[in-house]
Amino acid sequence: MYFKKKITALVLLALILIVPGCAAGKDNNNQGDRPEFVLVIHGGAGTLSRDRISAEQEREYHAALDQALSAGEKILKNGGTSLQAVAAAIVLMEESPLFNAGKGAVFTNRKTVELDASVMDGRTLDAGAIAGVKDIRNPILGAIAVMENSPHVMLAGSGASEFAREQGLEIVDNSWFHTRHRLDAVTRQIEQEKNGTVGAVALDKEGNLAAGTSTGGMSNKKFGRIGDSPVIGAGTYANNMTCAVSATGHGEFFIRRVVSYDISALMEYKGLTLEEASHKVIHEKLPETGGTGGVVAVDRLGNVAMPFNTTGMYRGYVKSTGERYTAIFGE
Ligand code: ASP
């Protein structure tokens, strides 16, 4: 009897010590290991390879990604929120002509620029989005204003612009977004030039997650086409219980596969790790229907995943531990 009790106690002790480690799989599923903060960004996925990008361009992209990381890192280091860090990183990339968001966004078939953006707060599950806007200088700030200062989740077109103006956001002429290389791309229908949607996900010191995405959509788009980037659950999702995700790729497929929410749901309902869930969606489910692209994601424990099924994705992350990384092509 005594031995039985002792063995039961030992088994219980072993379970307590071992099981959390097993459940974690590759991840550091231990609150104590959680880095204080993490920021992960992307600048679009697509057919990126060394023979298409010059060494000079490669350097420029790395520098731009690094700047965006630094902007968000500074906020997180000083105890700012994940939402503020996501906004800061995305604003910098919207201002850079290198990316397909804000200045430097792709053209529609009518040679205008129409922008989409969204944001989600993993703590409250609040979300905001704008779609098909032609004049909000920083669309991500428009999305945040919708989330914070309106009873709605998504505003589109001229109504979104009117709201942004009322909110005191900067309104610009559509020509402000125009760049020569995007105009050439739509005129000559250069495939590679459609890349460059931007996104960011972050975990802050309080343990709160946030995600945001901003884009000009697909080059040569018609009829007011809206992609996945402003669609919560498809292009952007954040939930403190699971993870924060920002997507990039062929939006029609990402909407139909509800990519960002699917990653979160696989974690919530099936207990998959972030690595397993994001890999399954990007490398198994999305390709089943021909979808191309990738995501950046961070979970509540600070694990990072950046899977893509294209040849490259502009991406990077920074952690409070000092870890810092930027990359463009596949490993
Ligand atoms: N997902 C964006 C869209 O379909 C484009 C991209 O990420 O390259 O609008």
Coordinates of C-alpha atoms and ligand atoms in Angstrom, one line a residue:
M1 CA 0.0 0.0 0.0
Y2 CA 2.8 2.4 1.1
F3 CA 4.7 1.6 -2.1
K4 CA 1.7 2.0 -4.2
K5 CA 1.2 5.5 -2.8
K6 CA 4.8 6.4 -3.2
I7 CA 4.9 5.2 -6.8
T8 CA 1.7 7.2 -7.6
A9 CA 3.3 10.3 -6.1
L10 CA 6.5 9.7 -8.1
V11 CA 4.5 9.2 -11.4
L12 CA 2.6 12.4 -10.7
L13 CA 5.8 14.3 -10.0
A14 CA 7.3 13.0 -13.2
L15 CA 4.2 14.0 -15.2
I16 CA 4.3 17.5 -13.8
L17 CA 8.0 17.9 -14.7
I18 CA 8.0 16.1 -18.1
V19 CA 4.6 16.7 -19.7
P20 CA 4.9 20.5 -20.2
G21 CA 8.2 19.9 -22.0
C22 CA 6.7 17.3 -24.2
A23 CA 3.7 19.4 -25.1
A24 CA 6.0 22.2 -26.1
G25 CA 7.6 20.1 -28.9
K26 CA 10.2 22.4 -30.5
D27 CA 8.8 25.5 -28.8
N28 CA 9.9 26.9 -25.5
N29 CA 6.4 26.4 -23.9
N30 CA 7.5 27.7 -20.6
Q31 CA 6.4 31.1 -19.4
G32 CA 9.8 31.6 -17.8
D33 CA 11.6 31.3 -21.2
R34 CA 9.4 33.9 -22.9
P35 CA 11.5 36.7 -24.3
E36 CA 10.3 40.1 -23.0
F37 CA 9.3 41.2 -26.4
V38 CA 9.4 40.1 -30.1
L39 CA 8.7 41.8 -33.4
V40 CA 8.4 40.0 -36.7
I41 CA 7.9 41.8 -40.0
H42 CA 7.5 41.0 -43.7
G43 CA 7.8 43.0 -46.9
G44 CA 6.0 40.6 -49.2
A45 CA 6.5 37.2 -50.7
G46 CA 6.9 36.2 -54.3
T47 CA 9.3 35.0 -57.0
L48 CA 12.4 36.5 -55.5
S49 CA 15.8 35.2 -56.5
R50 CA 19.4 36.5 -56.7
D51 CA 19.2 36.8 -60.5
R52 CA 16.3 39.1 -60.2
I53 CA 17.6 41.4 -57.5
S54 CA 20.9 43.3 -57.7
A55 CA 23.3 43.3 -54.8
E56 CA 22.6 47.0 -54.3
Q57 CA 18.8 46.3 -54.1
E58 CA 19.4 43.5 -51.7
R59 CA 21.3 45.8 -49.4
E60 CA 18.5 48.4 -49.7
Y61 CA 15.9 45.8 -48.7
H62 CA 17.9 44.6 -45.7
A63 CA 18.4 48.2 -44.6
A64 CA 14.7 49.0 -44.9
L65 CA 13.7 45.9 -43.0
D66 CA 16.3 46.6 -40.3
Q67 CA 15.0 50.2 -39.9
A68 CA 11.4 49.0 -39.5
L69 CA 12.6 46.5 -36.9
S70 CA 14.5 49.2 -35.0
A71 CA 11.4 51.5 -35.0
G72 CA 9.3 48.8 -33.4
E73 CA 12.0 47.5 -31.1
K74 CA 12.5 50.9 -29.6
I75 CA 8.9 51.1 -28.6
L76 CA 8.8 47.5 -27.2
K77 CA 12.0 48.1 -25.2
N78 CA 10.5 51.2 -23.6
G79 CA 7.4 49.2 -22.5
G80 CA 5.2 50.3 -25.4
T81 CA 2.4 48.1 -26.7
S82 CA 2.6 45.5 -29.4
L83 CA 0.1 47.5 -31.4
Q84 CA 2.3 50.6 -31.2
A85 CA 5.3 48.6 -32.4
V86 CA 3.3 47.0 -35.3
A87 CA 2.1 50.5 -36.3
A88 CA 5.6 52.0 -36.2
A89 CA 7.2 49.2 -38.2
I90 CA 4.5 49.3 -40.9
V91 CA 4.4 53.1 -41.2
L92 CA 8.2 53.0 -42.0
M93 CA 7.6 50.4 -44.7
E94 CA 4.6 52.4 -46.1
E95 CA 6.9 55.4 -46.4
S96 CA 9.5 53.4 -48.2
P97 CA 9.1 53.2 -52.0
L98 CA 10.6 49.7 -52.0
F99 CA 7.4 48.0 -50.7
N100 CA 3.9 47.6 -52.2
A101 CA 2.3 49.6 -49.5
G102 CA 1.8 53.4 -49.2
K103 CA 4.4 55.1 -51.3
G104 CA 5.5 52.7 -54.0
A105 CA 2.3 50.6 -54.0
V106 CA 1.3 48.9 -57.2
F107 CA -1.0 50.5 -59.8
T108 CA -4.5 49.4 -60.7
N109 CA -5.4 48.9 -64.4
R110 CA -6.5 52.5 -64.3
K111 CA -3.1 53.7 -63.2
T112 CA -4.3 54.7 -59.7
V113 CA -3.2 53.4 -56.4
E114 CA -5.8 51.8 -54.1
L115 CA -4.7 50.7 -50.6
D116 CA -5.9 48.2 -48.1
A117 CA -4.8 47.7 -44.5
S118 CA -5.9 46.0 -41.2
V119 CA -4.9 45.6 -37.7
M120 CA -5.9 43.4 -34.8
D121 CA -5.3 43.6 -31.0
G122 CA -4.8 40.1 -29.5
R123 CA -5.8 41.2 -26.0
T124 CA -9.2 42.6 -26.8
L125 CA -9.8 40.9 -30.2
D126 CA -10.7 44.4 -31.5
A127 CA -9.9 44.9 -35.1
G128 CA -10.0 47.6 -37.7
A129 CA -9.5 47.8 -41.5
I130 CA -9.7 50.1 -44.5
A131 CA -10.1 49.0 -48.1
G132 CA -9.7 50.6 -51.5
V133 CA -8.6 54.0 -50.3
K134 CA -6.8 56.4 -52.6
D135 CA -5.6 59.1 -50.3
I136 CA -4.8 58.1 -46.7
R137 CA -1.0 58.6 -46.5
N138 CA -0.5 55.8 -43.9
P139 CA -3.3 53.2 -44.3
I140 CA -2.3 51.3 -41.2
L141 CA -3.1 54.4 -39.1
G142 CA -6.5 54.5 -40.9
A143 CA -7.1 50.9 -39.8
I144 CA -6.1 51.7 -36.2
A145 CA -8.4 54.7 -36.1
V146 CA -11.3 52.5 -37.3
M147 CA -10.5 50.0 -34.6
E148 CA -10.1 52.6 -31.8
N149 CA -12.5 55.4 -32.7
S150 CA -15.4 53.8 -34.7
P151 CA -18.0 51.2 -33.9
H152 CA -17.1 49.4 -37.1
V153 CA -14.4 47.0 -38.2
M154 CA -14.0 47.8 -41.9
L155 CA -14.5 51.1 -43.9
A156 CA -14.1 51.3 -47.6
G157 CA -13.4 53.9 -50.4
S158 CA -14.5 57.5 -50.0
G159 CA -16.2 56.8 -46.6
A160 CA -12.9 55.5 -45.2
S161 CA -11.2 58.7 -46.5
E162 CA -13.8 60.9 -45.0
F163 CA -13.5 59.2 -41.6
A164 CA -9.6 59.4 -41.7
R165 CA -9.9 63.1 -42.5
E166 CA -12.2 63.6 -39.5
Q167 CA -9.7 61.7 -37.4
G168 CA -7.0 64.2 -38.4
L169 CA -5.0 61.7 -40.4
E170 CA -2.9 62.9 -43.3
I171 CA -4.6 62.9 -46.6
V172 CA -2.5 63.1 -49.8
D173 CA -3.1 63.2 -53.5
N174 CA -3.0 59.8 -55.2
S175 CA 0.1 60.9 -57.1
W176 CA 2.0 60.9 -53.7
F177 CA 2.0 57.1 -53.8
H178 CA 3.2 56.8 -57.4
T179 CA 6.7 55.6 -58.3
R180 CA 8.2 55.1 -61.8
H181 CA 9.0 51.4 -61.3
R182 CA 5.5 50.4 -60.3
L183 CA 4.1 52.4 -63.3
D184 CA 6.5 50.6 -65.6
A185 CA 5.5 47.3 -64.0
V186 CA 1.8 47.8 -64.7
T187 CA 2.4 49.1 -68.2
R188 CA 4.6 46.2 -69.1
Q189 CA 2.9 43.8 -66.8
I190 CA 6.1 42.7 -65.0
E191 CA 5.2 39.8 -62.8
Q192 CA 7.9 40.3 -60.1
E193 CA 6.9 43.9 -59.5
K194 CA 3.7 43.0 -57.7
N195 CA 5.5 41.9 -54.5
G196 CA 5.9 43.9 -51.4
T197 CA 2.9 43.9 -49.2
V198 CA 4.1 44.7 -45.6
G199 CA 3.1 43.3 -42.3
A200 CA 4.2 43.1 -38.7
V201 CA 3.3 41.0 -35.6
A202 CA 4.5 41.7 -32.1
L203 CA 4.5 40.4 -28.5
D204 CA 5.0 43.1 -25.8
K205 CA 6.3 43.0 -22.3
E206 CA 2.8 42.7 -21.0
G207 CA 2.4 39.5 -23.0
N208 CA -0.1 41.1 -25.5
L209 CA 0.0 40.2 -29.2
A210 CA -0.9 42.4 -32.2
A211 CA -0.9 42.0 -35.9
G212 CA -1.1 44.5 -38.9
T213 CA -0.9 44.3 -42.7
S214 CA -0.8 47.0 -45.4
T215 CA -0.8 46.7 -49.2
G216 CA -1.5 48.2 -52.6
G217 CA -2.9 44.7 -53.5
M218 CA -2.2 43.0 -56.8
S219 CA -0.7 45.0 -59.7
N220 CA -3.2 45.7 -62.6
K221 CA -6.2 44.9 -60.3
K222 CA -9.6 45.9 -61.7
F223 CA -13.2 46.8 -60.6
G224 CA -12.3 47.8 -57.0
R225 CA -10.7 44.4 -56.2
I226 CA -9.9 44.0 -52.5
G227 CA -7.5 41.3 -51.4
D228 CA -6.9 39.4 -48.1
S229 CA -4.8 42.1 -46.4
P230 CA -7.8 44.1 -44.9
V231 CA -9.8 40.9 -44.2
I232 CA -9.6 39.9 -40.5
G233 CA -8.9 36.2 -40.3
A234 CA -7.4 36.0 -43.8
G235 CA -4.6 38.6 -44.0
T236 CA -4.4 39.5 -40.3
Y237 CA -5.3 37.8 -37.0
A238 CA -4.2 38.1 -33.4
N239 CA -5.4 36.4 -30.2
N240 CA -3.5 36.4 -27.0
M241 CA -4.5 32.8 -26.4
T242 CA -2.6 31.7 -29.5
C243 CA -0.7 33.9 -31.9
A244 CA -0.5 36.9 -34.1
V245 CA -0.3 36.5 -37.9
S246 CA 0.2 38.7 -40.9
A247 CA 0.0 37.2 -44.4
T248 CA 1.3 38.1 -47.9
G249 CA 0.6 36.4 -51.2
H250 CA -2.2 35.8 -53.7
G251 CA -5.1 37.3 -51.7
E252 CA -7.9 35.4 -53.3
F253 CA -6.5 32.1 -52.0
F254 CA -5.7 33.5 -48.6
I255 CA -9.4 34.7 -48.2
R256 CA -10.8 31.3 -49.2
R257 CA -8.5 29.4 -46.9
V258 CA -8.9 32.0 -44.0
V259 CA -5.2 31.5 -43.6
S260 CA -4.4 33.7 -40.5
Y261 CA -7.3 32.5 -38.5
D262 CA -6.7 28.9 -39.5
I263 CA -3.2 29.0 -38.0
S264 CA -4.7 30.3 -34.7
A265 CA -7.5 27.8 -34.8
L266 CA -5.1 24.8 -35.3
M267 CA -3.3 26.0 -32.2
E268 CA -6.4 26.6 -30.2
Y269 CA -8.4 23.5 -31.1
K270 CA -5.8 21.0 -32.1
G271 CA -3.0 22.0 -29.8
L272 CA -0.5 22.4 -32.6
T273 CA 2.6 24.5 -32.0
L274 CA 3.0 27.8 -34.0
E275 CA 5.6 26.1 -36.1
E276 CA 3.4 23.1 -36.9
A277 CA 0.2 25.1 -37.5
S278 CA 1.8 27.7 -39.8
H279 CA 3.7 25.0 -41.7
K280 CA 0.5 23.0 -42.3
V281 CA -1.4 26.0 -43.6
I282 CA 1.3 27.4 -45.9
H283 CA 2.9 24.2 -47.1
E284 CA 0.0 21.8 -47.1
K285 CA -3.4 23.5 -47.2
L286 CA -2.7 26.6 -49.3
P287 CA -0.9 24.7 -52.1
E288 CA -3.8 22.2 -52.4
T289 CA -5.7 25.0 -54.2
G290 CA -2.7 26.7 -55.8
G291 CA -2.2 29.5 -53.3
T292 CA 1.2 31.1 -53.1
G293 CA 2.7 33.3 -50.4
G294 CA 3.6 33.2 -46.7
V295 CA 3.1 34.6 -43.2
V296 CA 5.0 36.0 -40.3
A297 CA 3.8 34.9 -36.9
V298 CA 4.6 35.0 -33.2
D299 CA 2.9 33.1 -30.4
R300 CA 2.2 34.1 -26.9
L301 CA 5.5 32.5 -25.8
G302 CA 7.6 34.5 -28.3
N303 CA 8.1 31.7 -30.7
V304 CA 8.6 33.0 -34.3
A305 CA 7.4 31.4 -37.6
M306 CA 8.0 32.8 -41.1
P307 CA 6.9 30.0 -43.6
F308 CA 6.4 30.8 -47.3
N309 CA 5.9 28.6 -50.3
T310 CA 7.3 31.0 -52.8
T311 CA 11.0 31.4 -53.6
G312 CA 11.4 34.3 -51.3
M313 CA 9.8 36.6 -48.7
Y314 CA 11.3 39.8 -47.4
R315 CA 11.3 39.2 -43.7
G316 CA 12.9 39.7 -40.3
Y317 CA 12.6 39.7 -36.6
V318 CA 14.1 41.1 -33.4
K319 CA 13.8 39.7 -29.9
S320 CA 14.5 41.3 -26.5
T321 CA 17.3 38.6 -26.2
G322 CA 19.3 40.5 -28.8
E323 CA 18.5 38.0 -31.6
R324 CA 18.1 39.9 -34.9
Y325 CA 17.5 38.6 -38.4
T326 CA 16.6 39.8 -41.9
A327 CA 16.4 37.7 -45.0
I328 CA 14.9 37.7 -48.5
F329 CA 15.4 34.3 -50.2
G330 CA 14.7 30.7 -49.1
E331 CA 17.3 29.1 -46.8
Ligands
ASP1 N1 -2.0 39.7 -50.3 C1 -2.0 40.9 -51.1 C2 -3.3 40.9 -51.9 O1 -3.7 39.9 -52.5 C3 -0.9 40.9 -52.1 C4 0.5 40.5 -51.6 O2 0.6 40.1 -50.4 O3 1.5 40.5 -52.4 O4 -3.8 42.0 -52.1

